[in-house]
Amino acid sequence: MTKQLTLALLAAGVLSACSLAPKYERPQAPVASAYPTQAGERNGDATAIGWREFFPDQRLQSLIATALENNRDLRIAALRIAEARALYNIQSADLWPSLNATASGTRARTPASLSSTGSAIVGSSYQVGLSLASFELDFFGRVRNLDNAALAQYLATEEAARSARISLVAEVAKAYLTEQSLAEQLDLARKTMESRDTGYKLAKQRFDVGASSALDLRQNEILVQSARASLATLTRQRAQATNALTLLVGKPLGDLPQEKTLAEQTIVTDIPAGLPSDLLARRPDIRAAEQRLKAANANIGAARAAFFPRISLTAGIGTASRELSGLFDSGSQTWSFAPQLVLPLFDAGRNRANLSLAEVRNNVAVADYEKSIQIAFREVADALAARATLDELIDAQRLVAEAQSARLKLADQRYQNGVASSLDVLDAQRELFSAQQTLIQARQLKLTNAIDLYRALGGGLKETSEGPAAAQ
């Protein structure tokens, strides 16, 4: 009868639990319904484009695949998931009663002065059975809300790991392009230095025979040393870029496919952006912020439940005997049943403060969620704004470099014919080098902008595209 009563109370406690948590409602997105530069923009889903299709360069694909396997930040994110899962399992265990098998034995001597018989007594007691530890009947949803909060935190950690994976793919690609850009600028600086060194030697010969002034010689020397300084700077920057790429990849670089120049890269640059509302479902960082908001909402329910009575059960059943051999004899059964009700009367405002804390943290989570949406909106809007002008920038800079090259040829011809001074040639050389460097940087900017847009739209989580329409 006692066993049936206990089971009935447990079932009632689990099945009749209510929740005092506020009804969750997703906050309104604090952004416009369309991007500022989205006139005529077609809908699409960047998350459906796998990174192998987005980055056709096999060398870059190999670097990304290696980074996804070896990057330590990504490993830490995976371990954070395991940690959050364990914490959730610990919390969810409170929803169920804990049964323990117990066995005890006692042997004690009572002196004659304390014995009722007037002589010393040696007594024994043995007991085995099952015990139910203090189990809370969750009538007001305190335990259930704590479990929901732990689950939401676990899901938020999973989403954070997905966001870290997306960021890693983008950062490896950008680091690779940075290293390639510096390699091209370094090659340009090396060729420029060789050319200027040759010019300096010719100027030195002309100066030695009195065909030119010391001013012309010093101007050529300045150009040579400037090129030398640029070469040293770019050498350092490329080495540091390689180190940064190695750190992201997680292992030394080696056995990689043939590299491509920036002009040869065919990264997908025309990605459809869709609508800002799509970011709520496609950005893992936004989904993580929403899960944290749900956890904060559930914690309010747990804080409210602390104001109500807490009912817990402790019970045990087994056998007991003075002799070890008599533990399972007829009539040796024992049981205990100890329900407990605790009603908070005075706690110096502790429960009220805990509820206020939960409400404030919920407000913080709302602001964090809204900020995540605003950041995502800005990242997409910035990338779209840049994409609209980068093609024109590259075309204009290419024409500038071509014009500077033609200018240098004309200036050199005029100088050889005695029509122009050497200063015109030297100035044309400086301008050509600067224009060529800027063109390389503009090409890198276009590619990195495409990567930023791809990441901002939630792309990079999948390795391959899904379906024939994914790459349209």
Coordinates of C-alpha atoms in Angstrom, one line a residue:
M1 CA 0.0 0.0 0.0
T2 CA 2.8 2.4 0.9
K3 CA 4.6 1.6 -2.3
Q4 CA 1.5 2.3 -4.4
L5 CA 1.0 5.6 -2.5
T6 CA 4.6 6.7 -3.1
L7 CA 4.3 5.9 -6.8
A8 CA 1.1 7.8 -7.1
L9 CA 2.6 10.9 -5.4
L10 CA 5.6 10.7 -7.7
A11 CA 3.4 10.5 -10.8
A12 CA 1.2 13.4 -9.6
G13 CA 4.3 15.5 -9.0
V14 CA 5.7 14.9 -12.4
L15 CA 2.5 15.1 -14.4
S16 CA 0.8 18.0 -12.7
A17 CA 3.8 20.4 -12.7
C18 CA 3.0 23.8 -14.0
S19 CA 5.4 26.5 -15.2
L20 CA 5.6 30.1 -13.9
A21 CA 7.9 31.2 -16.7
P22 CA 6.6 34.0 -18.9
K23 CA 5.3 33.0 -22.3
Y24 CA 8.2 33.2 -24.7
E25 CA 7.7 35.6 -27.6
R26 CA 10.5 36.4 -30.1
P27 CA 11.3 40.1 -30.1
Q28 CA 10.8 42.1 -33.2
A29 CA 13.8 42.5 -35.4
P30 CA 15.1 46.1 -34.9
V31 CA 16.2 46.5 -38.5
A32 CA 14.6 47.5 -41.8
S33 CA 12.7 45.0 -44.0
A34 CA 15.3 45.3 -46.8
Y35 CA 18.9 46.3 -47.3
P36 CA 19.7 49.8 -48.4
T37 CA 21.3 48.7 -51.7
Q38 CA 18.9 45.9 -52.4
A39 CA 17.0 47.3 -55.3
G40 CA 16.3 44.5 -57.8
E41 CA 18.1 42.0 -55.5
R42 CA 17.0 38.4 -56.1
N43 CA 16.2 36.0 -53.3
G44 CA 18.7 33.2 -52.6
D45 CA 20.2 31.1 -49.9
A46 CA 23.9 31.5 -49.3
T47 CA 23.8 28.7 -46.7
A48 CA 23.0 26.2 -49.4
I49 CA 26.3 27.0 -51.3
G50 CA 29.0 24.7 -50.0
W51 CA 32.4 26.2 -49.4
R52 CA 34.0 23.9 -51.9
E53 CA 31.8 25.4 -54.6
F54 CA 32.3 28.9 -53.3
F55 CA 36.1 28.5 -53.2
P56 CA 37.1 26.6 -56.4
D57 CA 40.9 27.1 -55.7
Q58 CA 42.1 23.6 -54.8
R59 CA 44.9 25.0 -52.7
L60 CA 42.5 27.0 -50.6
Q61 CA 40.1 24.0 -50.3
S62 CA 43.0 22.0 -48.9
L63 CA 43.8 24.7 -46.4
I64 CA 40.2 25.0 -45.2
A65 CA 39.7 21.2 -44.9
T66 CA 42.9 21.0 -42.8
A67 CA 41.9 23.9 -40.6
L68 CA 38.5 22.3 -39.9
E69 CA 40.3 19.3 -38.7
N70 CA 43.2 20.8 -36.8
N71 CA 42.2 24.3 -35.7
R72 CA 42.4 24.5 -31.9
D73 CA 39.7 27.1 -31.5
L74 CA 37.3 24.8 -33.3
R75 CA 38.4 21.9 -31.0
I76 CA 37.6 24.1 -28.0
A77 CA 34.2 24.9 -29.4
A78 CA 33.5 21.2 -29.8
L79 CA 34.6 20.5 -26.2
R80 CA 32.3 23.4 -25.0
I81 CA 29.4 21.5 -26.6
A82 CA 30.4 18.3 -24.7
E83 CA 30.6 20.4 -21.5
A84 CA 27.2 22.0 -22.0
R85 CA 25.7 18.6 -22.8
A86 CA 27.1 17.2 -19.5
L87 CA 25.7 20.1 -17.6
Y88 CA 22.3 19.6 -19.2
N89 CA 22.3 15.9 -18.3
I90 CA 23.2 16.8 -14.7
Q91 CA 20.3 19.2 -14.5
S92 CA 17.8 17.0 -16.3
A93 CA 18.6 14.2 -13.8
D94 CA 16.7 16.2 -11.1
L95 CA 13.5 15.5 -13.0
W96 CA 13.7 11.8 -11.9
P97 CA 13.9 10.2 -8.5
S98 CA 17.3 8.7 -7.3
L99 CA 17.1 5.2 -6.1
N100 CA 20.0 3.8 -4.0
A101 CA 20.7 0.3 -2.8
T102 CA 21.7 0.4 0.9
A103 CA 23.3 -2.1 3.2
S104 CA 24.5 -1.5 6.8
G105 CA 25.6 -3.4 9.8
T106 CA 26.1 -2.3 13.3
R107 CA 27.6 -4.1 16.4
A108 CA 27.7 -2.2 19.7
R109 CA 28.3 -2.9 23.4
T110 CA 26.2 -1.3 26.0
P111 CA 27.9 -1.1 29.5
A112 CA 26.2 -2.6 32.5
S113 CA 25.7 0.9 34.0
L114 CA 23.5 1.8 31.1
S115 CA 21.8 -1.5 30.5
S116 CA 18.3 -2.1 31.8
T117 CA 19.3 -5.7 32.7
G118 CA 22.2 -4.6 34.9
S119 CA 24.8 -6.4 32.8
A120 CA 26.8 -5.5 29.7
I121 CA 25.0 -6.2 26.4
V122 CA 26.5 -6.7 23.0
G123 CA 23.9 -6.1 20.3
S124 CA 23.9 -6.4 16.5
S125 CA 21.8 -4.9 13.7
Y126 CA 21.8 -5.5 10.0
Q127 CA 19.8 -3.9 7.3
V128 CA 19.5 -3.9 3.5
G129 CA 17.0 -2.2 1.1
L130 CA 16.3 0.5 -1.4
S131 CA 16.1 4.2 -0.5
L132 CA 14.6 7.1 -2.3
A133 CA 16.7 10.2 -1.8
S134 CA 15.0 13.6 -1.3
F135 CA 12.9 14.0 -4.5
E136 CA 11.2 17.3 -5.2
L137 CA 7.6 17.1 -6.4
D138 CA 7.8 19.9 -9.1
F139 CA 4.3 21.3 -8.7
F140 CA 5.4 24.8 -9.6
G141 CA 7.9 24.0 -12.4
R142 CA 11.1 25.1 -10.7
V143 CA 13.0 22.0 -11.7
R144 CA 11.4 21.9 -15.1
N145 CA 12.4 25.5 -15.8
L146 CA 16.0 24.9 -14.7
D147 CA 16.0 21.9 -17.1
N148 CA 14.7 24.1 -19.9
A149 CA 17.3 26.7 -19.2
A150 CA 20.1 24.1 -19.3
L151 CA 18.8 22.7 -22.5
A152 CA 18.7 26.2 -24.1
Q153 CA 22.3 26.9 -23.0
Y154 CA 23.4 23.6 -24.5
L155 CA 21.7 24.5 -27.8
A156 CA 23.2 28.0 -27.7
T157 CA 26.6 26.4 -27.3
E158 CA 26.0 24.2 -30.4
E159 CA 25.0 27.2 -32.4
A160 CA 28.1 29.1 -31.2
A161 CA 30.2 26.2 -32.5
R162 CA 28.5 26.4 -35.9
S163 CA 29.2 30.1 -35.9
A164 CA 32.9 29.4 -35.1
R165 CA 33.1 27.0 -38.0
I166 CA 31.7 29.5 -40.4
S167 CA 34.1 32.2 -39.1
L168 CA 37.0 29.8 -39.5
V169 CA 36.3 29.0 -43.1
A170 CA 36.1 32.8 -43.9
E171 CA 39.2 33.7 -41.9
V172 CA 41.3 31.0 -43.6
A173 CA 40.2 32.2 -47.0
K174 CA 40.9 35.8 -46.1
A175 CA 44.3 35.0 -44.6
Y176 CA 45.1 33.0 -47.8
L177 CA 44.2 35.9 -50.0
T178 CA 46.2 38.3 -47.8
E179 CA 49.2 36.1 -48.1
Q180 CA 48.7 35.9 -51.9
S181 CA 48.3 39.6 -52.2
L182 CA 51.5 40.3 -50.2
A183 CA 53.3 37.7 -52.3
E184 CA 52.3 39.5 -55.5
Q185 CA 53.2 42.9 -54.0
L186 CA 56.6 41.4 -52.9
D187 CA 57.3 40.1 -56.4
L188 CA 56.4 43.5 -57.8
A189 CA 58.7 45.2 -55.3
R190 CA 61.5 42.9 -56.2
K191 CA 61.2 43.5 -59.9
T192 CA 60.9 47.3 -59.3
M193 CA 64.0 47.2 -57.2
E194 CA 65.9 45.4 -59.9
S195 CA 64.7 47.9 -62.5
R196 CA 65.6 50.9 -60.3
D197 CA 69.0 49.4 -59.4
T198 CA 69.7 49.1 -63.1
G199 CA 68.6 52.7 -63.6
Y200 CA 70.9 53.8 -60.7
K201 CA 73.9 52.1 -62.3
L202 CA 73.3 53.9 -65.6
A203 CA 72.9 57.2 -63.7
K204 CA 76.1 56.5 -61.9
Q205 CA 77.9 55.9 -65.2
R206 CA 76.5 59.1 -66.7
F207 CA 77.5 61.0 -63.5
D208 CA 81.0 59.6 -63.6
V209 CA 81.5 60.9 -67.2
G210 CA 79.9 64.2 -66.4
A211 CA 76.8 63.6 -68.5
S212 CA 74.4 64.2 -65.5
S213 CA 74.3 66.1 -62.3
A214 CA 74.6 64.9 -58.7
L215 CA 70.9 65.7 -58.2
D216 CA 69.9 63.1 -60.8
L217 CA 72.2 60.5 -59.2
R218 CA 70.7 61.2 -55.7
Q219 CA 67.2 61.0 -57.0
N220 CA 67.9 57.6 -58.5
E221 CA 69.5 56.5 -55.3
I222 CA 66.4 57.6 -53.3
L223 CA 64.2 55.4 -55.6
V224 CA 66.5 52.4 -55.1
Q225 CA 66.5 52.7 -51.3
S226 CA 62.7 53.3 -51.3
A227 CA 62.2 50.1 -53.2
R228 CA 64.6 48.4 -50.8
A229 CA 62.6 49.6 -47.8
S230 CA 59.3 48.5 -49.5
L231 CA 60.9 45.1 -50.2
A232 CA 61.9 44.6 -46.6
T233 CA 58.5 45.7 -45.3
L234 CA 56.6 43.4 -47.7
T235 CA 59.0 40.5 -46.8
R236 CA 58.1 40.9 -43.1
Q237 CA 54.4 41.3 -43.8
R238 CA 54.3 38.2 -46.0
A239 CA 56.1 36.1 -43.4
Q240 CA 53.7 37.3 -40.7
A241 CA 50.7 36.6 -43.0
T242 CA 52.1 33.0 -43.5
N243 CA 52.4 32.6 -39.8
A244 CA 48.8 33.8 -39.3
L245 CA 47.6 31.3 -41.9
T246 CA 49.5 28.5 -40.3
L247 CA 47.9 29.3 -36.9
L248 CA 44.5 29.1 -38.4
V249 CA 45.2 25.9 -40.3
G250 CA 46.6 24.3 -37.2
K251 CA 49.6 22.6 -38.7
P252 CA 52.6 23.5 -40.9
L253 CA 51.8 24.3 -44.5
G254 CA 53.0 21.8 -47.0
D255 CA 52.1 19.4 -49.8
L256 CA 49.6 21.9 -51.2
P257 CA 48.2 22.2 -54.8
Q258 CA 49.5 24.9 -57.1
E259 CA 48.6 28.4 -56.0
K260 CA 46.7 30.9 -58.1
T261 CA 47.1 34.6 -58.5
L262 CA 44.4 37.0 -57.3
A263 CA 43.4 37.6 -61.0
E264 CA 43.0 33.9 -61.5
Q265 CA 40.7 33.4 -58.5
T266 CA 37.1 32.5 -59.4
I267 CA 35.5 32.9 -56.0
V268 CA 31.7 33.4 -56.3
T269 CA 31.1 37.1 -56.0
D270 CA 27.5 37.5 -57.1
I271 CA 25.7 36.0 -54.0
P272 CA 22.0 36.8 -53.7
A273 CA 21.4 38.4 -50.3
G274 CA 17.8 37.6 -49.7
L275 CA 15.9 39.5 -47.0
P276 CA 17.0 40.6 -43.5
S277 CA 14.4 38.3 -42.0
D278 CA 16.2 35.3 -43.5
L279 CA 19.2 36.0 -41.2
L280 CA 17.2 35.0 -38.1
A281 CA 17.2 31.4 -39.4
R282 CA 20.5 31.3 -41.3
R283 CA 22.9 32.9 -38.8
P284 CA 24.0 30.6 -36.0
D285 CA 25.1 33.5 -33.9
I286 CA 21.6 34.9 -34.0
R287 CA 20.1 31.5 -33.2
A288 CA 22.6 31.2 -30.3
A289 CA 21.5 34.6 -28.9
E290 CA 17.9 33.5 -29.1
Q291 CA 18.6 30.3 -27.2
R292 CA 20.3 32.3 -24.5
L293 CA 17.2 34.5 -24.4
K294 CA 15.0 31.4 -23.9
A295 CA 17.3 30.2 -21.1
A296 CA 16.9 33.6 -19.3
N297 CA 13.2 33.4 -19.8
A298 CA 13.1 29.9 -18.2
N299 CA 15.2 31.1 -15.3
I300 CA 12.5 33.7 -14.5
G301 CA 10.1 30.8 -14.0
A302 CA 12.5 29.0 -11.7
A303 CA 12.9 32.2 -9.6
R304 CA 9.2 32.7 -9.4
A305 CA 8.7 29.1 -8.2
A306 CA 11.0 29.8 -5.3
F307 CA 8.2 31.8 -3.6
F308 CA 5.9 28.8 -3.4
P309 CA 6.1 25.7 -1.1
R310 CA 8.6 23.0 -2.0
I311 CA 7.5 19.4 -1.4
S312 CA 10.0 16.6 -1.3
L313 CA 9.8 12.9 -0.6
T314 CA 12.2 10.6 1.2
A315 CA 11.4 6.9 1.5
G316 CA 13.0 3.5 2.0
I317 CA 12.1 -0.1 2.0
G318 CA 14.1 -3.2 2.9
T319 CA 14.7 -5.8 5.6
A320 CA 16.3 -5.6 9.0
S321 CA 17.5 -8.2 11.6
R322 CA 19.7 -8.6 14.6
E323 CA 21.4 -11.5 12.9
L324 CA 22.9 -11.5 9.5
S325 CA 21.3 -14.8 8.7
G326 CA 17.8 -13.5 9.5
L327 CA 17.8 -10.6 7.0
F328 CA 15.3 -12.3 4.7
D329 CA 13.2 -14.1 7.2
S330 CA 9.5 -13.6 7.3
G331 CA 8.5 -10.5 9.2
S332 CA 11.8 -8.7 8.8
Q333 CA 10.5 -6.1 6.3
T334 CA 11.0 -2.4 7.1
W335 CA 9.8 0.8 5.4
S336 CA 9.9 4.5 5.9
F337 CA 8.0 7.4 4.3
A338 CA 9.0 11.0 5.0
P339 CA 7.3 13.7 3.0
Q340 CA 8.5 17.3 3.7
L341 CA 7.0 20.6 2.9
V342 CA 9.1 23.8 3.1
L343 CA 7.3 27.1 2.9
P344 CA 9.5 30.2 2.6
L345 CA 8.4 32.8 5.3
F346 CA 11.4 35.1 5.7
D347 CA 14.6 35.1 3.7
A348 CA 15.7 38.7 4.0
G349 CA 14.6 39.4 0.4
R350 CA 16.7 36.7 -1.2
N351 CA 14.0 35.3 -3.4
R352 CA 12.9 38.7 -4.5
A353 CA 16.5 39.6 -5.4
N354 CA 16.9 36.4 -7.3
L355 CA 13.7 37.2 -9.3
S356 CA 14.9 40.7 -10.0
L357 CA 18.3 39.3 -11.2
A358 CA 16.5 36.8 -13.5
E359 CA 14.4 39.6 -15.0
V360 CA 17.4 41.9 -15.5
R361 CA 19.3 39.0 -17.2
N362 CA 16.4 38.4 -19.4
N363 CA 16.4 42.1 -20.5
V364 CA 20.1 41.8 -21.1
A365 CA 19.5 38.7 -23.3
V366 CA 16.8 40.6 -25.3
A367 CA 19.2 43.4 -25.9
D368 CA 22.0 40.9 -26.9
Y369 CA 19.6 39.2 -29.3
E370 CA 18.6 42.5 -30.9
K371 CA 22.2 43.6 -31.2
S372 CA 23.1 40.3 -32.9
I373 CA 20.5 41.0 -35.5
Q374 CA 21.7 44.6 -36.0
I375 CA 25.3 43.5 -36.4
A376 CA 24.3 40.9 -38.9
F377 CA 22.2 43.4 -40.8
R378 CA 25.1 45.9 -40.9
E379 CA 27.6 43.2 -42.1
V380 CA 25.4 42.3 -45.0
A381 CA 24.6 45.9 -45.8
D382 CA 28.3 46.9 -45.8
A383 CA 29.3 44.0 -48.0
L384 CA 26.5 44.8 -50.5
A385 CA 27.5 48.5 -50.5
A386 CA 31.1 47.6 -51.3
R387 CA 30.2 45.0 -53.9
A388 CA 28.3 47.7 -55.9
T389 CA 31.5 49.7 -56.4
L390 CA 34.4 47.3 -56.4
D391 CA 34.1 46.2 -60.0
E392 CA 34.3 49.9 -61.0
L393 CA 37.2 50.5 -58.6
I394 CA 39.2 47.6 -60.1
D395 CA 38.5 48.7 -63.7
A396 CA 39.5 52.3 -62.9
Q397 CA 42.6 51.2 -61.1
R398 CA 43.6 49.0 -64.0
L399 CA 43.3 51.9 -66.4
V400 CA 45.4 54.0 -64.0
A401 CA 48.1 51.4 -63.9
E402 CA 48.1 51.1 -67.7
A403 CA 48.2 54.9 -68.1
Q404 CA 51.1 55.2 -65.6
S405 CA 53.0 52.5 -67.6
A406 CA 52.5 54.5 -70.8
R407 CA 53.5 57.7 -69.0
L408 CA 56.7 56.1 -67.9
K409 CA 57.6 55.0 -71.4
L410 CA 56.9 58.5 -72.8
A411 CA 58.8 60.2 -70.0
D412 CA 61.8 57.9 -70.6
Q413 CA 61.7 58.6 -74.4
R414 CA 61.6 62.4 -73.7
Y415 CA 64.5 62.1 -71.3
Q416 CA 66.6 60.1 -73.7
N417 CA 65.9 62.7 -76.4
G418 CA 66.8 65.5 -74.0
V419 CA 63.3 67.0 -73.9
A420 CA 62.5 66.2 -70.3
S421 CA 64.4 65.9 -67.1
S422 CA 65.2 62.8 -65.1
L423 CA 62.8 64.0 -62.4
D424 CA 59.9 63.3 -64.8
V425 CA 61.1 59.7 -65.2
L426 CA 61.6 59.2 -61.5
D427 CA 58.2 60.5 -60.7
A428 CA 56.6 58.3 -63.3
Q429 CA 58.4 55.2 -61.8
R430 CA 57.1 56.0 -58.3
E431 CA 53.5 56.5 -59.6
L432 CA 53.6 53.3 -61.6
F433 CA 54.7 51.2 -58.6
S434 CA 52.0 52.8 -56.4
A435 CA 49.3 52.2 -59.1
Q436 CA 50.3 48.5 -59.5
Q437 CA 50.3 48.0 -55.8
T438 CA 46.8 49.6 -55.4
L439 CA 45.5 47.4 -58.3
I440 CA 46.6 44.2 -56.4
Q441 CA 45.0 45.5 -53.2
A442 CA 41.8 46.3 -55.1
R443 CA 41.6 42.7 -56.4
Q444 CA 42.1 41.4 -52.9
L445 CA 39.4 43.7 -51.6
K446 CA 36.8 42.4 -54.0
L447 CA 37.5 38.8 -53.1
T448 CA 37.5 39.4 -49.4
N449 CA 34.3 41.4 -49.7
A450 CA 32.7 38.4 -51.3
I451 CA 33.9 36.2 -48.5
D452 CA 32.6 38.7 -45.9
L453 CA 29.1 38.6 -47.6
Y454 CA 29.2 34.8 -47.8
R455 CA 30.0 34.6 -44.0
A456 CA 27.5 37.4 -43.1
L457 CA 24.7 35.5 -44.9
G458 CA 25.5 32.3 -42.9
G459 CA 27.5 30.5 -45.7
G460 CA 30.4 28.2 -45.0
L461 CA 28.8 25.6 -42.7
K462 CA 28.3 23.0 -45.4
E463 CA 31.1 21.5 -47.5
T464 CA 29.1 20.9 -50.7
S465 CA 26.0 22.5 -52.2
E466 CA 22.6 20.9 -51.9
G467 CA 20.6 20.5 -55.1
P468 CA 21.1 22.0 -58.6
A469 CA 19.7 25.3 -57.6
A470 CA 22.1 26.0 -54.8
A471 CA 24.8 27.5 -56.9
Q472 CA 22.5 29.7 -59.1

